[in-house]
Amino acid sequence: MSQGLEQQAREQWKSRTGFMLAAMGSAIGLGNIWKFPYITGEYGGSAFIIVYLICIALIGVPVMLAEFAVGRKTQKDAVGSFQELTPGKPWFVTGLFGVMAAFLILSFYGVVAGWALSYTTKAMSGDLLAVPGEQMADHFGGFIGNALSPLLWQTLFMAIVIIVVVRGIKEGIEKWNKILMPTLGVLLVILVIRSVTLPGAGEGIAFLFSPDFSALSGEAVLVALGHAFFSLSLGMGTMITYGSYVPKNVNLPTAATGVSIADTGFALLAGLAIFPAVFAFGMDPAAGPGLIFITLPAVFELMPFGQFFAVLFFLLISVAALTSAISILEVPVAYFMRKFEWTRKKATWILGTIIFLFGIPSSLSLGAWGEFTIFGKVFFDAVDFLASYILLPLGGLCIALFTGWALGKQKSLEIGGFGEGSVWGKLWIFSLRFISPVLVALVLLYSTGII
Ligand code: PFF
C-alpha cells in the first residue's frame, strides 16, 4: 500500500507564477498588515525598519532558499525531507517542531483572521463607523471578550481554509492564490494612495522613512529578526512543503529573493497605508496590537468616504490571512498524508478541525477565560509566544545548521541550484554556517530569558 502511494506522482504547481504567488500568499499575511505596522510603531519607526531589512537580506533570504531547496530535492513534507536526506539521523525532529508550530500558529491565526472577517462585515453594514471614535477600544474589547461571536467568525474562516486545502495544490491552493494575490495588491495600492494624499500625511511618511537610531534598542533588533522569520513563513517547514511541489526547472535563488522582496515591499506599503493616515488625524502610532482594530476605524471615521476605505482595508486583511492560513494547514496535511497514508480530504478535515478546536481557548482567553494564565500569559499570548518566539527560531536554527553544515557544502550548493564557484552560492553557505545560526540563537536565548 505504502509503495503504491509513494509511486503516485506527487502533486505539482501548474506554473512557476502559480508557485510564486502561492509562496507570496503564504508570506504576506497578518504579519505584514497587523503585526509589522504595530511593532514598527512601538519600536520607533524607520530605524527599526532598516534593521528589519538587514535581517531579511542576511538571514531571511538564505533560510527561505534552504527550505525551498530541501523540499524540492526530496519532494517530501517537512518531516520526510530530513529523513530522506539524512536517514537515521535526528534532523527530522526539525520537521516535527514545524508541524507542532503549524498547529499552534494556525490556532490563534484563525482567531485574529475571524476578527478581520467580522470587522469587514461591520464596516459594510455601517455599524463599525457608527461607534464614536473614543469608544472604539471598548467596542473592540467587548467584541473579542464576547464568548460566542468571535468563535462563529473563527469557524467561518477555518471552514474556508479547509475547503481550499481539500481541493489540493493545483485546483485549490494555486487557483485561489492566483485570484486573491492580485486582488490584494490592488486593494493595498488604493489604500496607500488614499493615505499618502491626506493633508498632514507627511509626518507619517517621515516616521517611516527618516531614521532615528537613538530609538533603537537591543530588544528591537531581536524583535526585528523574530518577525522576519514569522513574516517570511520560515522555521516551520511551510516553504519546505511548498518547495516540494516545485518543478525542476524553477530557479530557486531567484524565487526566494523574489518572494522576500514582495513580502517586504508589502509590509512597507502596509505601513504607508496606515501611518500617514494615523498621523494625519493626530492618533498614536504606538497603539500596539489594537492599532488596526481600534486606531484605524477611528481614522476611517474622520476620512471622506471612510466607510468605503474601511471595507477595503478589512477585506485586505481577511484575504491576506486566508492565503497564509492555507499554507500553514498544508504543513501538517502533507505530513499526515504521507505518514499515515490518509487521503487529502481526510487529513484536511481532521487536522483543520483539531486546530480550530485548539483555537477556542485562545479566543476565550481574551474574555471569559482571562483569569487563567500560563507563565503569567493568557492562553492566546502563551501559544503565540511558544510558537513565534521559540519554535520558529528553533526550526530556523536547525534548517540553517542542516544545510550549512550537516548536508555538506557540495550537496547544499547543488540542491540550492548554484553552479561551481558561484559567489552567491558561497555567500549563501556563509550565512547558513555563521550569520544565521548565531543571530537566531541570540533570539532564542533572549526570548527564553537566558540573556
Ligand atoms: N507569514 C505569515 C504572515 O506574515 O502573516 C504567517 C505565517 C505563515 C507564519 C506560515 C509561518 C508560516 F509558516
XYZ file of C-alpha atoms and ligand atoms in Angstrom:
464
model
C 0.000 0.000 0.000
C 2.675 2.420 1.057
C 4.676 1.576 -2.065
C 1.653 2.183 -4.243
C 1.035 5.580 -2.706
C 4.699 6.565 -2.847
C 4.781 5.827 -6.539
C 1.811 8.034 -7.344
C 3.156 11.186 -8.970
C 3.433 13.929 -6.376
C 1.216 16.914 -6.904
C 2.982 19.882 -8.519
C 2.317 23.551 -9.148
C 0.904 24.110 -12.624
C 3.197 27.059 -13.339
C 6.139 28.978 -11.970
C 3.904 32.013 -11.471
C 1.411 29.862 -9.591
C 4.151 28.735 -7.217
C 5.481 32.273 -6.729
C 2.012 33.621 -5.985
C 1.319 30.810 -3.525
C 4.621 31.385 -1.717
C 3.962 35.127 -1.637
C 0.455 34.374 -0.408
C 1.957 32.398 2.444
C 4.437 35.105 3.381
C 2.088 38.077 3.054
C -0.415 37.877 5.883
C -1.421 39.213 9.273
C 2.294 39.573 9.941
C 2.570 42.275 7.269
C -0.613 44.227 7.869
C -1.330 43.727 11.557
C 1.973 42.969 13.268
C 4.625 44.803 11.219
C 2.936 48.219 11.481
C 2.353 47.969 15.207
C 5.835 46.744 16.109
C 7.302 49.430 13.841
C 5.178 51.947 15.730
C 6.269 50.589 19.111
C 9.982 50.303 18.309
C 10.465 53.750 16.864
C 9.686 53.647 13.136
C 12.312 53.886 10.434
C 15.424 52.800 12.364
C 13.564 49.599 13.189
C 12.673 49.188 9.519
C 16.328 49.419 8.481
C 17.306 46.683 10.931
C 14.401 44.596 9.687
C 15.565 44.964 6.068
C 19.064 43.838 7.034
C 17.630 40.763 8.788
C 15.595 39.865 5.702
C 18.614 40.125 3.409
C 21.212 38.425 5.604
C 19.096 35.681 7.146
C 15.604 35.615 5.679
C 16.510 35.051 2.023
C 19.173 32.389 2.762
C 16.899 30.410 5.092
C 13.998 30.598 2.653
C 16.237 29.274 -0.112
C 17.387 26.468 2.192
C 13.751 25.468 2.810
C 12.804 25.569 -0.890
C 15.912 23.548 -1.798
C 15.324 20.810 0.766
C 11.678 20.491 -0.235
C 12.281 20.395 -3.968
C 15.151 17.944 -3.751
C 13.224 15.391 -1.727
C 9.646 16.080 -2.891
C 8.605 15.301 0.664
C 6.835 17.002 3.550
C 8.572 18.866 6.403
C 9.497 15.677 8.302
C 10.057 13.284 5.393
C 12.530 15.646 3.703
C 15.003 15.388 6.552
C 14.565 11.619 6.789
C 15.335 11.267 3.123
C 18.439 13.470 3.109
C 19.923 12.220 6.387
C 18.379 8.800 7.091
C 18.726 7.503 10.636
C 19.801 10.914 11.971
C 17.716 13.035 14.325
C 17.341 16.007 11.932
C 13.741 15.038 11.197
C 12.860 16.434 14.621
C 13.154 19.863 12.953
C 10.144 18.913 10.850
C 8.212 17.707 13.873
C 8.764 21.092 15.548
C 7.428 22.600 12.348
C 4.264 20.509 12.385
C 3.750 21.478 16.023
C 4.353 25.158 15.278
C 1.829 24.954 12.434
C -0.841 23.638 14.822
C -0.178 26.380 17.331
C 0.163 29.288 14.903
C -2.911 28.430 12.866
C -4.981 28.010 16.034
C -4.611 31.674 17.045
C -4.167 32.964 13.490
C -7.714 31.768 12.813
C -8.943 33.805 15.773
C -7.415 37.101 14.565
C -8.486 36.372 10.973
C -12.018 35.848 12.312
C -11.906 39.353 13.851
C -10.873 40.765 10.465
C -13.784 38.987 8.728
C -16.190 40.271 11.321
C -14.849 43.840 11.012
C -15.290 43.610 7.231
C -18.997 42.929 7.634
C -19.352 45.503 10.431
C -17.731 48.067 8.150
C -20.082 47.106 5.291
C -23.218 47.413 7.389
C -22.106 50.780 8.763
C -22.131 49.522 12.370
C -18.387 49.957 12.827
C -18.172 53.596 11.883
C -21.285 54.354 13.920
C -19.230 53.709 17.065
C -17.804 57.020 18.354
C -14.010 57.128 17.905
C -13.236 57.357 21.612
C -15.311 54.237 22.248
C -13.512 52.126 19.625
C -11.236 50.499 22.215
C -14.186 49.457 24.385
C -16.020 48.262 21.310
C -13.081 46.074 20.258
C -12.554 44.803 23.827
C -16.246 43.990 24.096
C -16.195 42.108 20.804
C -13.131 39.935 21.435
C -14.193 39.376 25.036
C -17.590 38.061 23.939
C -17.740 34.275 24.170
C -19.763 33.486 21.060
C -19.369 35.993 18.254
C -15.579 35.695 17.661
C -15.956 31.904 17.709
C -18.511 31.996 14.936
C -16.213 34.123 12.753
C -13.274 31.868 13.542
C -15.386 28.873 12.492
C -16.286 30.516 9.211
C -12.662 31.424 8.478
C -11.343 27.937 9.263
C -14.083 26.363 7.148
C -12.973 28.439 4.130
C -9.325 27.439 4.717
C -10.274 23.757 4.862
C -12.405 23.938 1.728
C -9.496 25.416 -0.275
C -6.880 22.957 1.021
C -9.138 19.922 0.381
C -9.080 20.778 -3.337
C -5.326 20.201 -3.466
C -2.313 22.027 -4.857
C -3.360 22.999 -8.399
C -7.115 23.198 -8.065
C -7.238 24.607 -4.541
C -4.184 26.428 -3.295
C -2.727 27.606 -6.619
C -6.033 28.611 -8.129
C -7.122 30.671 -5.126
C -3.785 32.407 -4.754
C -3.897 33.364 -8.427
C -7.173 35.171 -7.798
C -6.562 36.527 -4.322
C -2.988 37.832 -4.584
C -3.613 40.299 -7.441
C -6.772 41.418 -5.605
C -4.657 42.033 -2.535
C -2.181 44.146 -4.499
C -4.948 46.322 -5.961
C -6.637 46.837 -2.561
C -3.357 47.863 -0.982
C -2.399 50.317 -3.723
C -5.800 52.069 -3.440
C -5.350 52.377 0.329
C -1.796 53.713 0.036
C -2.874 56.384 -2.461
C -5.699 57.444 -0.151
C -3.452 57.618 2.881
C -0.467 59.485 1.421
C -2.671 62.117 -0.231
C -4.370 63.149 3.032
C -3.453 66.630 4.297
C -0.808 66.147 7.005
C 0.334 62.755 5.714
C 3.970 63.910 5.533
C 4.620 63.346 9.208
C 3.631 59.697 8.891
C 5.855 59.241 5.852
C 8.763 60.807 7.766
C 8.067 58.470 10.696
C 8.540 55.540 8.340
C 11.491 56.767 6.328
C 13.725 59.140 8.305
C 15.723 57.032 10.720
C 16.319 57.917 14.368
C 18.811 55.371 15.612
C 18.628 56.603 19.187
C 15.217 54.962 19.410
C 16.746 51.585 18.629
C 17.316 49.059 21.438
C 18.852 45.597 21.535
C 15.366 44.265 22.076
C 14.226 45.962 18.867
C 16.891 44.108 16.899
C 15.750 40.737 18.227
C 12.103 41.556 17.623
C 13.017 42.527 14.045
C 14.726 39.204 13.452
C 11.945 37.164 15.080
C 9.427 38.996 12.960
C 11.441 38.431 9.776
C 11.008 34.683 10.340
C 7.306 34.954 11.009
C 6.700 37.253 8.081
C 8.591 35.124 5.561
C 6.842 31.956 6.858
C 10.158 30.393 7.854
C 11.160 27.903 10.511
C 8.176 25.579 10.390
C 8.516 23.784 7.088
C 5.929 25.792 5.137
C 8.462 26.662 2.473
C 9.836 23.093 2.528
C 6.321 21.832 1.878
C 5.571 24.401 -0.856
C 9.058 23.765 -2.294
C 8.259 20.072 -2.575
C 5.652 20.837 -5.271
C 8.079 22.924 -7.381
C 9.060 21.599 -10.808
C 12.739 21.034 -11.568
C 13.123 23.924 -13.992
C 12.399 26.703 -11.475
C 15.395 28.780 -10.340
C 15.191 28.668 -6.559
C 17.578 31.506 -5.611
C 15.562 33.873 -7.814
C 12.316 32.562 -6.316
C 13.491 33.045 -2.705
C 14.715 36.565 -3.475
C 11.500 37.455 -5.309
C 9.198 36.191 -2.555
C 11.229 38.005 0.118
C 11.181 41.277 -1.817
C 7.429 41.009 -2.392
C 6.784 40.271 1.280
C 8.937 43.163 2.467
C 7.554 45.545 -0.118
C 4.061 44.621 1.000
C 4.875 45.300 4.654
C 6.316 48.710 3.767
C 3.270 49.548 1.662
C 1.008 48.466 4.536
C 2.966 50.911 6.705
C 2.371 53.590 4.057
C -1.332 52.815 4.044
C -1.544 53.119 7.824
C 0.889 55.664 9.329
C 0.261 58.710 7.121
C -3.452 58.351 7.931
C -2.764 57.815 11.643
C -0.588 60.956 11.793
C -2.900 62.994 9.586
C -5.640 62.595 12.182
C -3.384 63.032 15.186
C -3.620 59.469 16.518
C -1.000 57.472 18.418
C 1.276 55.345 16.159
C 2.359 53.172 19.088
C -1.048 51.785 19.994
C 0.180 48.173 19.846
C -1.934 45.226 18.697
C -5.051 47.420 18.738
C -3.612 49.722 16.054
C -5.644 48.322 13.192
C -8.783 47.358 15.105
C -9.042 50.459 17.317
C -6.987 53.344 15.932
C -7.731 52.768 12.258
C -11.541 52.567 12.473
C -11.400 55.886 14.333
C -9.239 57.236 11.498
C -11.688 55.981 8.842
C -14.483 57.794 10.657
C -12.751 61.120 10.079
C -11.916 60.461 6.440
C -14.115 61.338 3.448
C -15.644 58.082 2.103
C -14.258 56.416 5.225
C -16.723 53.547 5.109
C -15.604 52.523 1.645
C -11.953 52.509 2.695
C -12.732 50.685 5.933
C -14.409 47.869 3.982
C -11.439 47.636 1.597
C -8.970 47.602 4.471
C -10.580 44.817 6.493
C -11.157 42.827 3.325
C -7.446 43.207 2.605
C -6.537 41.751 5.972
C -9.004 38.884 5.656
C -7.699 37.889 2.224
C -4.058 38.156 3.269
C -4.786 35.998 6.314
C -6.575 33.399 4.188
C -3.682 32.755 1.788
C -1.275 32.408 4.730
C -3.556 30.157 6.743
C -3.862 27.859 3.725
C -0.075 27.399 3.677
C 0.065 26.701 7.392
C -2.590 23.974 7.196
C -0.761 22.365 4.260
C 2.246 21.581 6.524
C 0.514 19.018 8.780
C -1.759 17.882 5.937
C 1.217 16.902 3.742
C 2.868 15.168 6.695
C -0.189 13.130 7.733
C -0.966 12.180 4.128
C 2.446 10.564 3.751
C 2.985 9.232 7.252
C -0.457 7.748 7.872
C -1.499 7.303 4.263
C -4.543 9.479 4.776
C -6.339 10.957 1.797
C -6.061 14.740 1.391
C -9.720 15.085 2.267
C -9.433 13.116 5.483
C -6.193 14.818 6.584
C -7.514 18.314 5.877
C -10.851 17.916 7.652
C -9.456 16.141 10.695
C -6.430 18.393 11.184
C -8.323 21.567 10.332
C -10.980 20.698 12.898
C -8.465 19.880 15.638
C -6.618 23.150 15.003
C -9.897 25.045 15.074
C -10.825 23.451 18.420
C -7.412 24.313 19.806
C -8.025 27.943 18.847
C -11.143 28.163 21.009
C -9.269 28.567 24.334
C -7.122 31.244 22.650
C -10.213 33.168 21.720
C -11.876 32.690 25.124
C -8.694 33.674 26.948
C -9.247 37.258 25.784
C -12.553 37.343 27.618
C -14.220 34.807 29.883
C -11.073 32.745 30.500
C -8.813 35.737 31.050
C -8.095 34.693 34.641
C -6.333 31.540 33.566
C -2.657 32.201 32.801
C 0.420 30.138 31.862
C 3.731 31.683 32.995
C 1.868 34.928 33.508
C 0.419 34.982 29.994
C -3.163 34.386 28.902
C -3.570 31.320 26.697
C -3.563 33.323 23.435
C -0.278 35.061 24.263
C 1.299 31.875 25.621
C 0.598 29.994 22.375
C 1.839 32.914 20.255
C 4.993 33.150 22.352
C 5.771 29.432 22.249
C 5.239 29.218 18.501
C 6.596 32.542 17.222
C 9.483 33.108 19.607
C 10.584 29.562 20.462
C 9.528 27.034 17.828
C 10.044 29.196 14.712
C 13.570 30.348 15.662
C 14.405 26.797 16.743
C 13.206 25.485 13.370
C 15.149 28.222 11.582
C 18.299 27.443 13.528
C 18.044 23.742 12.697
C 17.434 24.289 8.984
C 20.400 26.693 8.783
C 22.693 24.221 10.554
C 21.330 21.372 8.456
C 22.008 22.966 5.078
C 25.088 24.870 6.246
C 26.888 22.015 7.971
C 25.156 18.622 8.033
C 24.481 18.212 4.314
C 27.955 19.164 3.202
C 28.829 22.172 1.102
C 28.751 20.446 -2.302
C 25.389 18.849 -1.764
C 23.862 22.076 -0.450
C 25.157 24.107 -3.379
C 23.739 21.507 -5.740
C 20.235 21.430 -4.255
C 20.217 25.234 -3.956
C 20.765 25.450 -7.691
C 24.201 27.121 -7.626
C 26.939 26.317 -10.129
C 30.594 25.629 -9.260
C 32.358 28.686 -7.899
C 29.224 30.848 -7.727
C 29.814 33.854 -5.473
C 26.162 33.951 -4.423
C 26.408 30.285 -3.523
C 29.412 30.988 -1.300
C 27.624 33.853 0.404
C 24.589 31.643 0.930
C 26.624 28.938 2.636
C 28.437 31.560 4.713
C 25.151 32.942 6.005
C 23.805 29.477 6.779
C 27.005 28.466 8.568
C 27.755 31.553 10.600
C 25.441 34.551 10.400
C 22.035 32.882 10.618
C 22.794 30.379 13.413
C 24.457 32.944 15.656
C 21.768 35.579 15.310
C 18.883 33.146 15.513
C 20.426 31.538 18.579
C 20.555 35.012 20.157
C 16.823 35.457 19.533
C 16.184 32.110 21.219
C 18.346 32.922 24.213
C 16.666 36.276 24.523
C 13.109 35.002 24.243
C 13.726 32.258 26.788
C 15.092 34.861 29.192
C 18.599 33.373 29.276
C 20.148 36.672 28.135
N 3.917 34.734 7.065
C 2.592 34.847 7.627
C 2.325 36.274 7.994
O 3.207 37.131 7.861
O 1.213 36.552 8.442
C 2.375 33.938 8.809
C 2.970 32.572 8.700
C 2.584 31.724 7.669
C 3.941 32.179 9.586
C 3.187 30.490 7.512
C 4.551 30.950 9.473
C 4.172 30.134 8.441
F 4.776 29.008 8.289
